[in-house]
Tab-separated table of C-alpha atoms in Angstrom:
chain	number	residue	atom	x	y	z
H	10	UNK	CA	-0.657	-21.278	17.913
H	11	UNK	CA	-4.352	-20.330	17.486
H	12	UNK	CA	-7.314	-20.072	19.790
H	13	UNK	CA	-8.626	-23.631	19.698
H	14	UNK	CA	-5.451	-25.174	20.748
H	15	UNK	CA	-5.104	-22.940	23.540
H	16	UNK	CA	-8.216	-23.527	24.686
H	17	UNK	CA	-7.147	-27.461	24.838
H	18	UNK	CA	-4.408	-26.430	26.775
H	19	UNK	CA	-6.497	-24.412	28.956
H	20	UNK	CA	-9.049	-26.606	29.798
H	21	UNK	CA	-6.248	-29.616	31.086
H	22	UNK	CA	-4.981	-26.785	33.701
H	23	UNK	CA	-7.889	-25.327	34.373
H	24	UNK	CA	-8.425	-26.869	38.156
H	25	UNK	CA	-5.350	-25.306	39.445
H	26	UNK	CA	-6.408	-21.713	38.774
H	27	UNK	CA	-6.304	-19.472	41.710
H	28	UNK	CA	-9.777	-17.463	41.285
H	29	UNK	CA	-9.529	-14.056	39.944
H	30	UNK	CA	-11.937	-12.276	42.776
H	31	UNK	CA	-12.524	-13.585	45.933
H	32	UNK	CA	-15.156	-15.853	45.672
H	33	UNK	CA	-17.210	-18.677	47.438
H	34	UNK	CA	-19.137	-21.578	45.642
H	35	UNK	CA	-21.916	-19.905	48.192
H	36	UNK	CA	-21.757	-16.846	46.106
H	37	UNK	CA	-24.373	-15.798	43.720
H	38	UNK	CA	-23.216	-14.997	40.033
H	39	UNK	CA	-25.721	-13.048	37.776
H	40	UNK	CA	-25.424	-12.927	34.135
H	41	UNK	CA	-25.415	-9.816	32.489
H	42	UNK	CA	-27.194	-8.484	29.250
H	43	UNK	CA	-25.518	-5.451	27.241
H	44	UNK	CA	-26.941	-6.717	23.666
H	45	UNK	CA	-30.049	-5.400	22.136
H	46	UNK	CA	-31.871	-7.475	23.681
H	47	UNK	CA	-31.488	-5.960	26.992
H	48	UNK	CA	-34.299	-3.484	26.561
H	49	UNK	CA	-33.922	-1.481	29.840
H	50	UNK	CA	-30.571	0.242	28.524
H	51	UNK	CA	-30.872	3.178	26.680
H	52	UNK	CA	-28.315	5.158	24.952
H	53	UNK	CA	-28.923	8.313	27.949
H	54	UNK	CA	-28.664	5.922	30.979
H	55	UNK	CA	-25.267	4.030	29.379
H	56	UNK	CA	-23.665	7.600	28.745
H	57	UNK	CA	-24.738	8.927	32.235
H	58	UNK	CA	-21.827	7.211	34.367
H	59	UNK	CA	-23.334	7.905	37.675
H	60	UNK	CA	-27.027	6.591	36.386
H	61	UNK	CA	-25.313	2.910	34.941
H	62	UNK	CA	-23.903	2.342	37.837
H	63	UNK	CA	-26.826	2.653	39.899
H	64	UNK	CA	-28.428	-0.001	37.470
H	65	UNK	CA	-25.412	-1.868	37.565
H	66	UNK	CA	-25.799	-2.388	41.481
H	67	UNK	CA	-29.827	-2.334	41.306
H	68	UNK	CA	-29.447	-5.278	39.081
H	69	UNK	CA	-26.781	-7.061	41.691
H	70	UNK	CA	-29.078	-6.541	45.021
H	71	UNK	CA	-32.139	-7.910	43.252
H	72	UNK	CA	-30.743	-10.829	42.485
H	73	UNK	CA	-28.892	-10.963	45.711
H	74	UNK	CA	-25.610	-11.402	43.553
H	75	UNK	CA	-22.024	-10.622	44.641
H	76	UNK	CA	-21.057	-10.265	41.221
H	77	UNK	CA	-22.393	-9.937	37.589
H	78	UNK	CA	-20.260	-11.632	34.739
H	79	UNK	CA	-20.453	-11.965	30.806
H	80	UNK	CA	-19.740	-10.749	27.957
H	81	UNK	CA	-17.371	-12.541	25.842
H	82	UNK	CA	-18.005	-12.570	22.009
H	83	UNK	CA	-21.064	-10.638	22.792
H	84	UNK	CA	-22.682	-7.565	20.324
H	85	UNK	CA	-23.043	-4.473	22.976
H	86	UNK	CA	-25.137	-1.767	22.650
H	87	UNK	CA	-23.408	-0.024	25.530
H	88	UNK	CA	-20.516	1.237	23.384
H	89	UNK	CA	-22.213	3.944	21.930
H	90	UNK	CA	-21.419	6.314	25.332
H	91	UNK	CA	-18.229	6.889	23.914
H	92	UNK	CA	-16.477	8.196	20.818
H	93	UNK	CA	-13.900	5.883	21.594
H	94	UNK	CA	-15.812	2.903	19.619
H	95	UNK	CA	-17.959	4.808	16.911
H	96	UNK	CA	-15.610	7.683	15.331
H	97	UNK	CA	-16.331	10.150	12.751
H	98	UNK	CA	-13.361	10.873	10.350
H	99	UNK	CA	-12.957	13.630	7.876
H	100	UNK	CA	-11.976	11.817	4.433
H	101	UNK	CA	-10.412	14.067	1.867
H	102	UNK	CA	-11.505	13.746	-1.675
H	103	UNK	CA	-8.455	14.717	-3.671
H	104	UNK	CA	-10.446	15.430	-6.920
H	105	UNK	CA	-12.814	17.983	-5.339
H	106	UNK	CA	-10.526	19.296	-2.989
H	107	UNK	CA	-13.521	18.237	-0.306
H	108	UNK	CA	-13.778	16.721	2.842
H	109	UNK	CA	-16.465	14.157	3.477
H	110	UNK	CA	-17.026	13.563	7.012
H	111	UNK	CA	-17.742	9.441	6.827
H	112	UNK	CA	-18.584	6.944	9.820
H	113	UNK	CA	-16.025	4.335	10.490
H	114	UNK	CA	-17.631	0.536	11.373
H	115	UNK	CA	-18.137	1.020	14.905
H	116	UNK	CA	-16.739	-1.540	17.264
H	117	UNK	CA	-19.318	-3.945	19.607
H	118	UNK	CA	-17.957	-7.261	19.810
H	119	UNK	CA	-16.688	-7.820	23.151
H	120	UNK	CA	-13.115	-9.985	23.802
H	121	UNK	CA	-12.943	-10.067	27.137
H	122	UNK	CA	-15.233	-10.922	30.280
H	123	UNK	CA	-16.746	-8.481	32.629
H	124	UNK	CA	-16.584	-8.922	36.363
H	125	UNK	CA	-18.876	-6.267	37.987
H	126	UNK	CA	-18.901	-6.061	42.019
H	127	UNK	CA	-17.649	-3.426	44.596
H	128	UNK	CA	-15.177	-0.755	44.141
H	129	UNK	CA	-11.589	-1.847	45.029
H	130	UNK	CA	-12.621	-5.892	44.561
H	131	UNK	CA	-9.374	-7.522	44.997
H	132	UNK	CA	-7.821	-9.239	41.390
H	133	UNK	CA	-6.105	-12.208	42.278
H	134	UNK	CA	-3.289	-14.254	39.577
H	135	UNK	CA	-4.656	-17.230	38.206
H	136	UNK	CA	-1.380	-18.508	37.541
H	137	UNK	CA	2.302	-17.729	37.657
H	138	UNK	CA	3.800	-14.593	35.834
H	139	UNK	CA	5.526	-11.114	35.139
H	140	UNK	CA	4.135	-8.025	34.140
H	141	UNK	CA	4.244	-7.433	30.682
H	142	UNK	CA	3.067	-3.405	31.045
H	143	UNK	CA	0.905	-0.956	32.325
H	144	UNK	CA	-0.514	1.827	31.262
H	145	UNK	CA	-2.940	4.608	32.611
H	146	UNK	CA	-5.541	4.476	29.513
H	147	UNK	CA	-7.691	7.751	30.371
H	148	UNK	CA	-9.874	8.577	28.024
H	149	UNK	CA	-13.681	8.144	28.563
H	150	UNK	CA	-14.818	4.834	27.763
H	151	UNK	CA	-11.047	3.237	28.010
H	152	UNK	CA	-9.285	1.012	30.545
H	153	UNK	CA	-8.621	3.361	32.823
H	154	UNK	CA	-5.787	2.104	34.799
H	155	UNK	CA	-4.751	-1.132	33.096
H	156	UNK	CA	-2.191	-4.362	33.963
H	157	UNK	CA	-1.181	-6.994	31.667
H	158	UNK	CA	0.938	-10.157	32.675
H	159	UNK	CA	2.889	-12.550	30.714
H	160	UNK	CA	2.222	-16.115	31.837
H	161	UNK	CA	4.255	-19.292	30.729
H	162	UNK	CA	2.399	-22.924	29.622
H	163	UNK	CA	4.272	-25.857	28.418
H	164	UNK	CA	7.542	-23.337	26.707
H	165	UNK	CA	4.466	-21.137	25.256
H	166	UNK	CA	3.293	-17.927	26.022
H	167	UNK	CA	0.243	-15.734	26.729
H	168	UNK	CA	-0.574	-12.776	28.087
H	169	UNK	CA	-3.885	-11.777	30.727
H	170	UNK	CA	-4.768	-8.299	30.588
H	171	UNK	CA	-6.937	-6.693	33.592
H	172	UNK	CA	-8.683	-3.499	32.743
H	173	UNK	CA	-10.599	-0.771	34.967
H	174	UNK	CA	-8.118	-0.898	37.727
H	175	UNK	CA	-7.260	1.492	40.702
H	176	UNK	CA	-4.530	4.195	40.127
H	177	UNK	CA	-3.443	2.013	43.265
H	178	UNK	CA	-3.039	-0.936	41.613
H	179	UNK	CA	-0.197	0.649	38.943
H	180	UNK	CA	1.686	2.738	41.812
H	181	UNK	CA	3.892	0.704	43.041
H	182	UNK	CA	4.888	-1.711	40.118
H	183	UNK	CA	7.664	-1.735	36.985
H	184	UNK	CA	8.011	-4.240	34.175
H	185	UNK	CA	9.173	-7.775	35.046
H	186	UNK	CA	7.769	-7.739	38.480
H	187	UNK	CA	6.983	-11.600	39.111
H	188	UNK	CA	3.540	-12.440	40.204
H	189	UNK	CA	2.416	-15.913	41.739
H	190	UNK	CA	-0.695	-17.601	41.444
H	191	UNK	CA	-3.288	-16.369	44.360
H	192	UNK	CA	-1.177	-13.061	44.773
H	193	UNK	CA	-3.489	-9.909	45.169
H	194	UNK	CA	-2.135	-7.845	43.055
H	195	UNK	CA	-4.686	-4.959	41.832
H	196	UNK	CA	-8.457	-4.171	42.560
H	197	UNK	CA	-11.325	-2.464	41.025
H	198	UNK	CA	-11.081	0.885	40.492
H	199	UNK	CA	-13.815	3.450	40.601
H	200	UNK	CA	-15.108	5.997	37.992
H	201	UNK	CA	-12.786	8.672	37.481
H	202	UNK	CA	-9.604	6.509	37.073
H	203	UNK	CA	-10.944	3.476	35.475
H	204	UNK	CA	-12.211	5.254	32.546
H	205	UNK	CA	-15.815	6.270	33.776
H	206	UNK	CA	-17.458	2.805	33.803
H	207	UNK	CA	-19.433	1.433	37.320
H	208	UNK	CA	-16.515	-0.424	39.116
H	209	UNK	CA	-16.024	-4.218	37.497
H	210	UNK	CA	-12.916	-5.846	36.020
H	211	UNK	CA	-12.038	-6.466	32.136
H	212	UNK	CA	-10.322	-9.667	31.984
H	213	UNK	CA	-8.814	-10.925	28.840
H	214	UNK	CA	-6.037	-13.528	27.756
H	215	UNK	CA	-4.526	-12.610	24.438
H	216	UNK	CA	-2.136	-14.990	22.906
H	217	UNK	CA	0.286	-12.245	21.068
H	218	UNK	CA	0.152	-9.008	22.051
H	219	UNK	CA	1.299	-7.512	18.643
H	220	UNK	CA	3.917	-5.706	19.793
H	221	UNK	CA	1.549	-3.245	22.357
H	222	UNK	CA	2.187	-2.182	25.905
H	223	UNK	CA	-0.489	-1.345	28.655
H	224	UNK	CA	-3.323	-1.413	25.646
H	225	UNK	CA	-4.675	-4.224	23.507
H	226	UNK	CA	-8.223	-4.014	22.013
H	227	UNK	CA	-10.670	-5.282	24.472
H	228	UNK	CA	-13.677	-4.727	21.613
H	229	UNK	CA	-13.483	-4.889	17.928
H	230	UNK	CA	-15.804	-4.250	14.681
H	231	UNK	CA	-18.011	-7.192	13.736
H	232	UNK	CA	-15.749	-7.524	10.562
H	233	UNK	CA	-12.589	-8.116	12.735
H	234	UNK	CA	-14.247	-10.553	14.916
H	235	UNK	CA	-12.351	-13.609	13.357
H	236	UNK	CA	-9.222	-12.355	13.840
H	237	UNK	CA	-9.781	-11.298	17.259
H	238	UNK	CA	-11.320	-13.713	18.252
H	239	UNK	CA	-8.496	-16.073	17.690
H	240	UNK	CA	-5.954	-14.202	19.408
H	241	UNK	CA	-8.369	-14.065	22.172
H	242	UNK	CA	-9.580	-17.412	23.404
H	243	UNK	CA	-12.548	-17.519	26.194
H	244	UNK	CA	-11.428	-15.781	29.149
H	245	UNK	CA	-14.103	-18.273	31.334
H	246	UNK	CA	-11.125	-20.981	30.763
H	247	UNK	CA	-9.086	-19.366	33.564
H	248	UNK	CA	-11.995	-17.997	35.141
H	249	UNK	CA	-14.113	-20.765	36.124
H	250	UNK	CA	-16.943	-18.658	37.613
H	251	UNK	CA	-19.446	-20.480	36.181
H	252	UNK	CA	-18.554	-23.580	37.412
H	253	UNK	CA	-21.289	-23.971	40.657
């Protein structure tokens, strides 16, 4: 079942969602820019953990926001603090005997949505499910702590995966563990265990999880952005935060 079907589906449930974070129609939502566009990031400032999150929460009290949000099929320059989206690789050529040290496509499309806010935000169920896995994804630049649930529509299912958690939130949990709709069940986690990124939430819904556990591609290379993309519908269709 592709993307645009499940986004049909989607949008006929998408009044019964329990919210993600707590939040109030009162609550101020601010947009965030990570494209080129944005010309007041720079390559040392997205690299420098402790020096994007102070813009990260600059950018929230000026605009008297509780949270910032954004980010799905978007380009982002801010990928290039880590290795783990723009690799070198050593490529052998077998007629020379030499090794040619090449650049792979880097990766900048974004999948998911961003939720940025206050360390240990509560993440609420939108809906009914199990957990799928978990995984603590700790390299710079990753997931950090990471939860993904299995979630059941109409005999079809999907999967939501929550990124950037709290060690906290993967302590006390094992595979199958049912989760309702409005259960707290994780919460933001800060630097050093959600993979060195200013506290905020990935959320994603992936329609097949190709066979992974605790890890599925939240950003891929503008040449896979097709295929992602379709496994990957628009994350705002559970989210509703834009809807004021």
């Amino acid at each position: 079942m592709n993307s645009m079907i499940w986004e049909e589906r989607l949008k006929a449930y998408r009044t019964q969602f329990s919210p993600i974070v707590p939040y109030e129609k009162s609550d101020k939502l601010l947009l965030m820019d990570f494209t080129a566009e944005n010309k007041e990031l720079n390559e040392e400032m997205v690299k420098d953990t402790e020096r994007f999150t102070k813009y990260i929460n600059n950018l929230l009290s000026a605009a008297g926001a509780r949270y910032g949000i954004g980010g799905y099929n978007e380009c982002r320059t801010i990928y290039s603090r880590s290795d783990l989206f723009d690799k070198s690789r050593p490529v052998v050529n077998e007629l020379q005997h030499q090794v040619v040290d090449t650049k792979e496509e880097p990766r900048c499309i974004h999948l998911g949505v961003d939720i940025w806010g206050k360390p240990y935000t509560k993440v609420i169920a939108p809906l009914d499910g199990i957990v799928h896995s978990f995984a603590f994804n700790n390299g710079f630049g990753d997931y950090g702590a990471t939860i993904i649930l299995t979630h059941n529509m109409e005999g079809n299912t999907f999967h939501t995966l929550y990124g950037h958690l709290s060690l906290n939130s993967i302590k006390n949990i094992q595979e199958g563990d049912r989760v309702k709709a409005g259960d707290v069940f994780a919460e933001f986690g800060i630097p050093f265990e959600n993979g060195q990124w200013p506290p905020h939430l990935h959320f994603q819904v992936i329609i097949d999880m190709e066979g992974r556990k605790g890890d599925y591609p939240g950003v891929c290379a503008p040449s896979e952005k097709e295929k992602y993309l379709n496994n990957c519908p628009d994350p705002e269709l559970l989210l509703n935060l834009n809807k004021q």
